[in-house]
CSV table of N, CA and C and ligand atoms in Angstrom, one decimal:
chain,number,residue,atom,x,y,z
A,15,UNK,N,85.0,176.5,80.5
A,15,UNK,CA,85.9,175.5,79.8
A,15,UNK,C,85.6,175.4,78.4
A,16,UNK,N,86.3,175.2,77.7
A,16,UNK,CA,86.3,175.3,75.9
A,16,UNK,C,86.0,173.2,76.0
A,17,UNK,N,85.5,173.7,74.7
A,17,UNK,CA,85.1,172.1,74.3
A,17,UNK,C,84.8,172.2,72.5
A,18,UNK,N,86.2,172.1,71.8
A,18,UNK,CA,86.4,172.2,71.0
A,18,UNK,C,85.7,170.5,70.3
A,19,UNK,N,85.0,170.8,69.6
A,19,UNK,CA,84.5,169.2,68.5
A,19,UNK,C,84.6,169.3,67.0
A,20,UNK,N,83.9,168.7,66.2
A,20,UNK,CA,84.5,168.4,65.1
A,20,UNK,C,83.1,167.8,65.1
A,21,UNK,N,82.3,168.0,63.4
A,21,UNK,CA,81.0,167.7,63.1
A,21,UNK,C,81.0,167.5,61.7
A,22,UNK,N,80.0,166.4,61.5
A,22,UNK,CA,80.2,166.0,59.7
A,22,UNK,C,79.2,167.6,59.2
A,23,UNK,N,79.1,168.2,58.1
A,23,UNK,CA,77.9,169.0,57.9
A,23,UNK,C,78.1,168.3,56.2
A,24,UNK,N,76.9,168.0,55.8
A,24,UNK,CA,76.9,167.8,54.3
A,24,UNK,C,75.8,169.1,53.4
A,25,UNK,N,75.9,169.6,52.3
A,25,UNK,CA,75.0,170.1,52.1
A,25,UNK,C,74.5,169.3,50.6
A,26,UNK,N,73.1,169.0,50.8
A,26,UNK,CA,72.2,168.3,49.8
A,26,UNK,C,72.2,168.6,49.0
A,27,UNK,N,71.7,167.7,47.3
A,27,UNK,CA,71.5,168.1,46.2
A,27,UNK,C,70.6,169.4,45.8
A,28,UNK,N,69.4,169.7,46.8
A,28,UNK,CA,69.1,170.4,46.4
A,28,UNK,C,69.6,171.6,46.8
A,29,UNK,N,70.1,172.1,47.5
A,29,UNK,CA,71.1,173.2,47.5
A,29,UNK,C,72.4,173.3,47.0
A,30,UNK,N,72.8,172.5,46.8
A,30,UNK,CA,74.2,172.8,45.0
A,30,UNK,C,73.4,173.0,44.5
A,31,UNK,N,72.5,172.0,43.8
A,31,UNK,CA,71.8,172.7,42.2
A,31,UNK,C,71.4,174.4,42.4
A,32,UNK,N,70.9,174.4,43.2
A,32,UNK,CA,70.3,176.2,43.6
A,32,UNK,C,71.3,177.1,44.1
A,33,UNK,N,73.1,176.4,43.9
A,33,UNK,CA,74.6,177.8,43.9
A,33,UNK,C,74.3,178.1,45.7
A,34,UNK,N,74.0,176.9,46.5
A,34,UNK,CA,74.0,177.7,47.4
A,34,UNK,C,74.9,177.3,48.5
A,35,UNK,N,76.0,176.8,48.2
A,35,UNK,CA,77.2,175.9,48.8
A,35,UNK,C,77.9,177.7,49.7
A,36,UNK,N,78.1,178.6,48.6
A,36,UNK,CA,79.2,179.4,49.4
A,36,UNK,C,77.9,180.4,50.8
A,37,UNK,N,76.6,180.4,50.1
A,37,UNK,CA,75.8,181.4,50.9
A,37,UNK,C,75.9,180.0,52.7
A,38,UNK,N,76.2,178.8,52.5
A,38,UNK,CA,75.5,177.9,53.6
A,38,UNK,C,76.9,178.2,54.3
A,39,UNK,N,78.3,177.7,53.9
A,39,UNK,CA,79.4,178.2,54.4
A,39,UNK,C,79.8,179.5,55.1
A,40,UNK,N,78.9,180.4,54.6
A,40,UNK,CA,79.1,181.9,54.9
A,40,UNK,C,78.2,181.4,56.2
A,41,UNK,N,77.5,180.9,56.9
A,41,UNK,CA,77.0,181.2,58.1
A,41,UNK,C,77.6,180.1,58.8
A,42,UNK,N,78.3,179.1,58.4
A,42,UNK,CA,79.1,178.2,59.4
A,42,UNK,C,80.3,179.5,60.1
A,43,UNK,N,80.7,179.7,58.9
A,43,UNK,CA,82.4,180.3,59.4
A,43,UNK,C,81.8,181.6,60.0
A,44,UNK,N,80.5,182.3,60.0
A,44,UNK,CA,80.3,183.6,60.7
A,44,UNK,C,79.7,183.4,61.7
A,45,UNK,N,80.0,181.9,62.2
A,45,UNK,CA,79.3,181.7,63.5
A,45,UNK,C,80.1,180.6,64.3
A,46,UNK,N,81.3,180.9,64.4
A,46,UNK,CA,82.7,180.0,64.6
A,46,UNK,C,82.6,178.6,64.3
A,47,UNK,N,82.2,178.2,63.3
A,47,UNK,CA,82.8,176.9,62.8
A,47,UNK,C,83.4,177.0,61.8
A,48,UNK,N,84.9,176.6,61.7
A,48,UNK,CA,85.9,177.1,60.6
A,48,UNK,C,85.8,175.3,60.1
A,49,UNK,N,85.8,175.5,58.9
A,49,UNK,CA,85.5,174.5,58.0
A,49,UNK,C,86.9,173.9,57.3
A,50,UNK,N,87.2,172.5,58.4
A,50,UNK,CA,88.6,172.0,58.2
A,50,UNK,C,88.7,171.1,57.2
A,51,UNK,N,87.5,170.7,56.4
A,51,UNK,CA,87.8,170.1,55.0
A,51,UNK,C,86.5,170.3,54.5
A,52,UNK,N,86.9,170.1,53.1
A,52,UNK,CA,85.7,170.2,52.0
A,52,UNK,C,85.9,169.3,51.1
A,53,UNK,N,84.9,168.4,50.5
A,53,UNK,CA,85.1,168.3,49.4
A,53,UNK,C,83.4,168.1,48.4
A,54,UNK,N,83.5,167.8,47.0
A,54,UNK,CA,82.5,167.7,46.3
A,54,UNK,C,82.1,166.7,45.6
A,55,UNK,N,81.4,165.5,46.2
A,55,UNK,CA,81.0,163.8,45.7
A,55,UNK,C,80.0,163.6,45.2
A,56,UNK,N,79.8,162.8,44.4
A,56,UNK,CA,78.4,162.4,43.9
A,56,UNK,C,78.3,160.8,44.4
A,57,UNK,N,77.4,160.4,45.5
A,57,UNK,CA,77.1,159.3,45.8
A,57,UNK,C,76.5,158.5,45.1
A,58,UNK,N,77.1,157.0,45.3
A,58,UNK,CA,75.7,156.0,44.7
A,58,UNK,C,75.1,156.0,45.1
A,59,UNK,N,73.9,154.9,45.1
A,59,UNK,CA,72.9,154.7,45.9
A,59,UNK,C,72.9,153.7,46.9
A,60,UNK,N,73.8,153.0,46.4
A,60,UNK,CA,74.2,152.1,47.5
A,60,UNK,C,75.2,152.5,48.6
A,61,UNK,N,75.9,154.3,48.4
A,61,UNK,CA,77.0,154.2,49.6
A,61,UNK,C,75.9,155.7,50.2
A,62,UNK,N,74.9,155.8,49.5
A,62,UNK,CA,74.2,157.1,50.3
A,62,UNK,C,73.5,155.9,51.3
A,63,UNK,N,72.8,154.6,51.3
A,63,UNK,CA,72.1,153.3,51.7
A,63,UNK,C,73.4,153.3,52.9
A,64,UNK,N,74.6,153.1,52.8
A,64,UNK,CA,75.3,153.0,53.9
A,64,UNK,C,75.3,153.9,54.7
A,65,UNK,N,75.7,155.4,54.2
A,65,UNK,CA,75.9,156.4,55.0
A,65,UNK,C,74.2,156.5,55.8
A,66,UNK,N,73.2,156.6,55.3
A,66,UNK,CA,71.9,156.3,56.3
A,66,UNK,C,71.6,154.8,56.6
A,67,UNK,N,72.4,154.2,57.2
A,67,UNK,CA,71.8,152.8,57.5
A,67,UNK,C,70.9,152.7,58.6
A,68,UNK,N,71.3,153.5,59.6
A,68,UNK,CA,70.5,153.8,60.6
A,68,UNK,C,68.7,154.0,60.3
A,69,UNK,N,68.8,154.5,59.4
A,69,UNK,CA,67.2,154.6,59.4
A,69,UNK,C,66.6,153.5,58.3
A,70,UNK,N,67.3,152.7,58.4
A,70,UNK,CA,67.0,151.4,57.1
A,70,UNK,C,65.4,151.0,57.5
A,71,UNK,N,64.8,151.1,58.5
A,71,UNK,CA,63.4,150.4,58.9
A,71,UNK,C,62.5,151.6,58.9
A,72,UNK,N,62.7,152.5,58.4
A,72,UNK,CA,61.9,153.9,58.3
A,72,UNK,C,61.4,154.4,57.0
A,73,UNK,N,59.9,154.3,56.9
A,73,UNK,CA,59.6,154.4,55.8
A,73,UNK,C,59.7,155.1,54.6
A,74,UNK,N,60.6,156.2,55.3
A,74,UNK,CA,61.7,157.2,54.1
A,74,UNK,C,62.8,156.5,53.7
A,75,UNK,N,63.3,155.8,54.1
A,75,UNK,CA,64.6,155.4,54.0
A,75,UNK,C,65.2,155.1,52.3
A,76,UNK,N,64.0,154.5,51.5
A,76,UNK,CA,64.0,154.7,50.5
A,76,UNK,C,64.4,155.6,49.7
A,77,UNK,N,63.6,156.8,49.7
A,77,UNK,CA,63.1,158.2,49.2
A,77,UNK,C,64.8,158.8,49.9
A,78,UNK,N,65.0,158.6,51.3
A,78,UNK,CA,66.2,159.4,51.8
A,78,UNK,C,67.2,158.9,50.3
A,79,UNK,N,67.6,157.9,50.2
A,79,UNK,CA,69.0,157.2,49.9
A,79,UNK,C,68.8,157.5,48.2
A,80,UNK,N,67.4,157.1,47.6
A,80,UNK,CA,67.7,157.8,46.1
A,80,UNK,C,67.7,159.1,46.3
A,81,UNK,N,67.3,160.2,47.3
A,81,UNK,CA,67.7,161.6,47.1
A,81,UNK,C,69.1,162.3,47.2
A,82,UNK,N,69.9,161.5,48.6
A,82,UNK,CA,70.9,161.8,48.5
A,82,UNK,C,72.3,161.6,47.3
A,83,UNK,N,71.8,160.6,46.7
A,83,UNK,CA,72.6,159.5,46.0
A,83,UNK,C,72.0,160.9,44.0
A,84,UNK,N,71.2,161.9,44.6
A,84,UNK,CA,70.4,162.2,42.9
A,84,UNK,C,71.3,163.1,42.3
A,85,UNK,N,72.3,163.6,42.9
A,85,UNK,CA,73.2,164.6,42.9
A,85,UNK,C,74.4,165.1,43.3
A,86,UNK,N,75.1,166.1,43.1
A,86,UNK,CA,76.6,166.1,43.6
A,86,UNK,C,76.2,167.0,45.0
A,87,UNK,N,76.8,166.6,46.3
A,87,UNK,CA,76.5,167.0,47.3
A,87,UNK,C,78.0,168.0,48.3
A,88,UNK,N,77.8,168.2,49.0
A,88,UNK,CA,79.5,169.0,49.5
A,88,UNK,C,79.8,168.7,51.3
A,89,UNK,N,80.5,167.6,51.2
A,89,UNK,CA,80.8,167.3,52.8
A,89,UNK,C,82.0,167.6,53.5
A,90,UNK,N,81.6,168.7,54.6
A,90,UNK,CA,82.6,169.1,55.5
A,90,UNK,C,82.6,168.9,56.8
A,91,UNK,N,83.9,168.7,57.0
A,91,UNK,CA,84.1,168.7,58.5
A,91,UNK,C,84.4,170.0,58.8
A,92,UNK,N,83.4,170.5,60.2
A,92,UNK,CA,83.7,171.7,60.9
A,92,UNK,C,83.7,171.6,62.1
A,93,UNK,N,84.9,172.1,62.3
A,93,UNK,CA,85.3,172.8,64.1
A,93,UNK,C,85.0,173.6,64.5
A,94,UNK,N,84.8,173.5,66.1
A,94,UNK,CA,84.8,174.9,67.0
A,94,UNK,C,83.7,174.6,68.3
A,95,UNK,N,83.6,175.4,69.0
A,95,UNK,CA,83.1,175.1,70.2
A,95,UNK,C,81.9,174.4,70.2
A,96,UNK,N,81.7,173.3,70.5
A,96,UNK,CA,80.4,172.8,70.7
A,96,UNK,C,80.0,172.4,69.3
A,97,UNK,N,80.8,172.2,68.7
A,97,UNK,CA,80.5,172.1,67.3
A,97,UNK,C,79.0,171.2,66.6
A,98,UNK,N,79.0,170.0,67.2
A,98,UNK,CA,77.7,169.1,67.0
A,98,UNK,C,76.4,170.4,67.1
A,99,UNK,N,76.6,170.7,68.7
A,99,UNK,CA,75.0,171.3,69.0
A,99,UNK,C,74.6,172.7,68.0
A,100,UNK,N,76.2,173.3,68.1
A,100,UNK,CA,75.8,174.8,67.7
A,100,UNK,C,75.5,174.7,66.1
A,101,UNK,N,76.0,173.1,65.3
A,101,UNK,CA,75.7,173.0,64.0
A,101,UNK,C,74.1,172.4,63.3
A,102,UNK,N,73.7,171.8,64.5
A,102,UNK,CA,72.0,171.7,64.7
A,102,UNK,C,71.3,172.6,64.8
A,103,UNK,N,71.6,173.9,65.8
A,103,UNK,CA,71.3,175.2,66.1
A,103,UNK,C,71.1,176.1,64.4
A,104,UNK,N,72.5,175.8,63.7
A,104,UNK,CA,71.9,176.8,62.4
A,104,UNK,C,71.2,175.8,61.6
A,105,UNK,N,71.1,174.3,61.6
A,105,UNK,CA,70.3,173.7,60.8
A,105,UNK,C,69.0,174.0,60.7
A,106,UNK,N,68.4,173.8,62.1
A,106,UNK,CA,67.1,174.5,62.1
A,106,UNK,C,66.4,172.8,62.2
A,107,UNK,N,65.5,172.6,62.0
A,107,UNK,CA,64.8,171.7,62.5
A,107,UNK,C,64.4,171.1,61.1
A,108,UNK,N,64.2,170.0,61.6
A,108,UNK,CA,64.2,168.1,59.9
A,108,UNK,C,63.1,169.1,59.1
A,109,UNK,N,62.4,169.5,59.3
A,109,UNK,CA,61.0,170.1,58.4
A,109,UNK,C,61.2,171.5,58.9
A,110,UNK,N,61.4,171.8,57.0
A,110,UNK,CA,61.8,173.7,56.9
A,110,UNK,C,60.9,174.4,57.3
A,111,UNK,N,59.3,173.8,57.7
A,111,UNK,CA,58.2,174.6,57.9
A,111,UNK,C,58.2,174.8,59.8
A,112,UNK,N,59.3,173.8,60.5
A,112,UNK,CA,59.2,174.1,61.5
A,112,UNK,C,60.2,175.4,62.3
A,113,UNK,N,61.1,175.0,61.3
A,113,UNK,CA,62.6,175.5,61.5
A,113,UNK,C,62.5,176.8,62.1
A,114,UNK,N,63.2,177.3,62.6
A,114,UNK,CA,63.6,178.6,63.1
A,114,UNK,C,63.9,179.6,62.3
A,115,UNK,N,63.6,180.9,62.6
A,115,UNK,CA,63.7,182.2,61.5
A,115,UNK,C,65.2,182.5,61.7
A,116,UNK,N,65.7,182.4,60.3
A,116,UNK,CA,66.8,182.4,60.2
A,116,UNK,C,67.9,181.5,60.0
A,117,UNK,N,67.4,180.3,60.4
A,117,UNK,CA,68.1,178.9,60.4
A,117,UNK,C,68.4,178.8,59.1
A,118,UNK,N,69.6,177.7,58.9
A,118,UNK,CA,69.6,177.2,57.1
A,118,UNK,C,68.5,176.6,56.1
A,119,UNK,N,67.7,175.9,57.1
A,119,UNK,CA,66.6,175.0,56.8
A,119,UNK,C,65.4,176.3,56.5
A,120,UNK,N,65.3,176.9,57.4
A,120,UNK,CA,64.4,177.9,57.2
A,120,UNK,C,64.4,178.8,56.2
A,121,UNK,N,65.8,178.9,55.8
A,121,UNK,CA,66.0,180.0,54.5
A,121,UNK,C,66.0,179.3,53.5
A,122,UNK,N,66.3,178.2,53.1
A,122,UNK,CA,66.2,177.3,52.6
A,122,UNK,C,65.9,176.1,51.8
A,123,UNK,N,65.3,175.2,52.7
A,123,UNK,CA,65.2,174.3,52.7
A,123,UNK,C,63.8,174.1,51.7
A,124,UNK,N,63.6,173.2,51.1
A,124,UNK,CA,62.0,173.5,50.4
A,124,UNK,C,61.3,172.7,51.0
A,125,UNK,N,61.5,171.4,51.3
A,125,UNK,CA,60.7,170.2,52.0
A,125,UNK,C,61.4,169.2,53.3
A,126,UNK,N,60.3,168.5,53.8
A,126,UNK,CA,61.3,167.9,54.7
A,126,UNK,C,62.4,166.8,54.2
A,127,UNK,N,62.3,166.3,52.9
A,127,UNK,CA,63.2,165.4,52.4
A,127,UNK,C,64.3,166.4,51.6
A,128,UNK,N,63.8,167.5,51.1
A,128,UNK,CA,65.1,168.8,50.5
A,128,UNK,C,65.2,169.4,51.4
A,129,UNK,N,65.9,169.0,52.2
A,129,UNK,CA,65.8,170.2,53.4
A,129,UNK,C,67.3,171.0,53.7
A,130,UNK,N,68.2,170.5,52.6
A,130,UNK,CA,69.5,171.3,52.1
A,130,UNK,C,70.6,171.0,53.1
A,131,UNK,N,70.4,170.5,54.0
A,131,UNK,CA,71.7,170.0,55.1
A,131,UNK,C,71.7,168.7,55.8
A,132,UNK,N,72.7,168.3,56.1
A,132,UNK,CA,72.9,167.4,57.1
A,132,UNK,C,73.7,167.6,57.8
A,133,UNK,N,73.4,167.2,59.2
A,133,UNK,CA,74.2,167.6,60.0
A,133,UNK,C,74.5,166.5,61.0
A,134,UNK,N,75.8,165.8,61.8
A,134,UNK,CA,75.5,165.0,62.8
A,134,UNK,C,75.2,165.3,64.3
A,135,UNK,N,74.5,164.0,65.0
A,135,UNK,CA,73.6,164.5,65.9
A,135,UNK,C,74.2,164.3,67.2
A,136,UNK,N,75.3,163.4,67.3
A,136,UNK,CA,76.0,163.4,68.7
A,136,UNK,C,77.6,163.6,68.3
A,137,UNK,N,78.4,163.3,69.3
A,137,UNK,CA,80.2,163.5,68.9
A,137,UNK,C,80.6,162.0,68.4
A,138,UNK,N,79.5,160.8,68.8
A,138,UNK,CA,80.1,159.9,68.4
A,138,UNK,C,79.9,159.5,66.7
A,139,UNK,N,78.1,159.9,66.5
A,139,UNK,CA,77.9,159.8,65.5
A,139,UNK,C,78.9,160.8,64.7
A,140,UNK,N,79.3,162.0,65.2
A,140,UNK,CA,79.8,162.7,63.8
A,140,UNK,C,81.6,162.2,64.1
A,141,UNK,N,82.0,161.1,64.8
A,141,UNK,CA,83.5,160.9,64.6
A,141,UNK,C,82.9,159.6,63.4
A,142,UNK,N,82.1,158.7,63.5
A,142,UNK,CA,81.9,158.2,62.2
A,142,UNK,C,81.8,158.6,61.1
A,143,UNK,N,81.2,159.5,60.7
A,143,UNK,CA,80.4,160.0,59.9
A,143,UNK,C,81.3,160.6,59.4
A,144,UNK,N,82.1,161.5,60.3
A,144,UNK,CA,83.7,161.8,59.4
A,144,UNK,C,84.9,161.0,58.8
A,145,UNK,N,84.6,160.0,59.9
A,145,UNK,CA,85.4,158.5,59.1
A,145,UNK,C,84.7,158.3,58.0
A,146,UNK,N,83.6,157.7,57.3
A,146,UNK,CA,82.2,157.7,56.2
A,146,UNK,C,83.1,158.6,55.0
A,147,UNK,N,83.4,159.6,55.2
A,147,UNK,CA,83.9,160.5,53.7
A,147,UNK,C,85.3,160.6,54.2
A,148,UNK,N,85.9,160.9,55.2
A,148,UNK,CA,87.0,161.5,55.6
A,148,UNK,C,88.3,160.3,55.6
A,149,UNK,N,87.9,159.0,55.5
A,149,UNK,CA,89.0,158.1,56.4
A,149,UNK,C,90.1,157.8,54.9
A,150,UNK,N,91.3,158.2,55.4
A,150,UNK,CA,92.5,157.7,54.4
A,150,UNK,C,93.5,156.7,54.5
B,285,UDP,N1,63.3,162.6,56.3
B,285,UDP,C1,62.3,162.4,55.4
B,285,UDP,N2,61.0,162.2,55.9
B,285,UDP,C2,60.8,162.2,57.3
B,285,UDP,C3,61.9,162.3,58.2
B,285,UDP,C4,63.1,162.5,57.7
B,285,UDP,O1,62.5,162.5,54.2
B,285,UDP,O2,59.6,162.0,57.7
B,285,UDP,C5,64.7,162.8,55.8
B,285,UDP,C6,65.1,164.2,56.0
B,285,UDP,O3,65.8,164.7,54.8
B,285,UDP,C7,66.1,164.2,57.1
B,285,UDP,C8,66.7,162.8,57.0
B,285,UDP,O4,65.6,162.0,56.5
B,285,UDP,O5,67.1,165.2,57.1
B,285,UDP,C9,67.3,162.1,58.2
B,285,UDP,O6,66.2,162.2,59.2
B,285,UDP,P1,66.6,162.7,60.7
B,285,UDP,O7,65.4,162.3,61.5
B,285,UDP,O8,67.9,162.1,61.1
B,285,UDP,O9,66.6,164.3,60.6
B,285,UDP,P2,67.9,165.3,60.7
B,285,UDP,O10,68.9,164.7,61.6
B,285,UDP,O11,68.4,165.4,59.3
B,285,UDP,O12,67.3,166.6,61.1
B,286,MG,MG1,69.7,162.8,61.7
C-alpha cells in the first residue's frame, strides 16, 4: 500500500554559507522526495525560540535558537513515500560523528549543533512544522 506524506526539511546556516543547498536537494529528489516548496528565510531569534519550543528546558536550547536564527536558512516541504521516516534515513543521526556513511549529516555536517539539516520527526510534528513556515 502507498503512504504518500509530506515532511518539513530545513537546511541550516551552516550549510548555505558552505553553497550546499543544491548538493542536499540533489539527494532528496534522487531518493523520491520531490520537493513541493522552497523557500529562503532569515529567522529571528525569537521565531527560531518558537519554531524549537519543544526543547525550551534543554540545555541547548539556547545555543539551538541563536544558531538557527545566525543565518539565512532554506525550508522545504517534501513528498513521497514515507516521507518523515525515509527523510531521517538521509539525515543521518543528531551527531555527524554518529551518522551513517553517506548520510547528509555524515557528508556534512561539522558538529552536533552544525549539523546542516532538520528534519521532522513524526507526520504530526511535520503537519505543524509545515504550518510554522508554510501557513497562508
Ligand atoms: N542539539 C544540540 N546539542 C545536543 C542535542 C541537539 O545542539 O546535545 C541540536 C542539534 O542541532 C539538533 C537540534 O538541537 O539537530 C534538535 O535536537 P533533536 O534531538 O530534535 O535532534 P534532530 O531531530 O535534529 O536529530
Ligand atoms: Mg528533532
Amino acid at each position: 500500500m502507498s503512504n504518500i506524506e509530506q515532511t518539513l526539511s530545513i537546511i541550516k546556516p551552516d550549510a548555505v554559507e558552505r553553497n550546499l543547498i543544491e548538493n542536499i536537494k540533489s539527494i532528496f529528489t534522487s531518493n523520491n522526495l520531490n520537493i513541493k516548496e522552497t523557500k529562503k528565510i532569515h529567522l529571528t531569534k525569537e521565531e527560531a525560540a518558537e519554531f524549537y519550543s519543544v526543547h525550551q528546558s534543554k540545555p541547548f536550547y539556547d545555543n539551538l535558537c541563536s544558531y538557527l536564527s545566525s543565518g539565512p536558512i532554506v525550508v522545504m516541504i517534501l513528498e513521497g513515500e514515507n516521507a518523515v521516516l525515509s527523510n531521517r534515513k538521509l539525515m543521518g543521526a543528531t551527531d555527524p560523528k554518529n551518522a551513517e556513511k553517506n548520510t547528509i549529516r555524515k557528508l556534512y555536517g561539522i558538529s552536533i549543533d552544525k549539523n546542516s539539516v532538520h528534519g521532522s520527526d513524526s507526520v504530526d510534528n511535520a503537519k505543524k512544522e509545515i504550518n510554522f513556515f508554510f501557513k497562508n
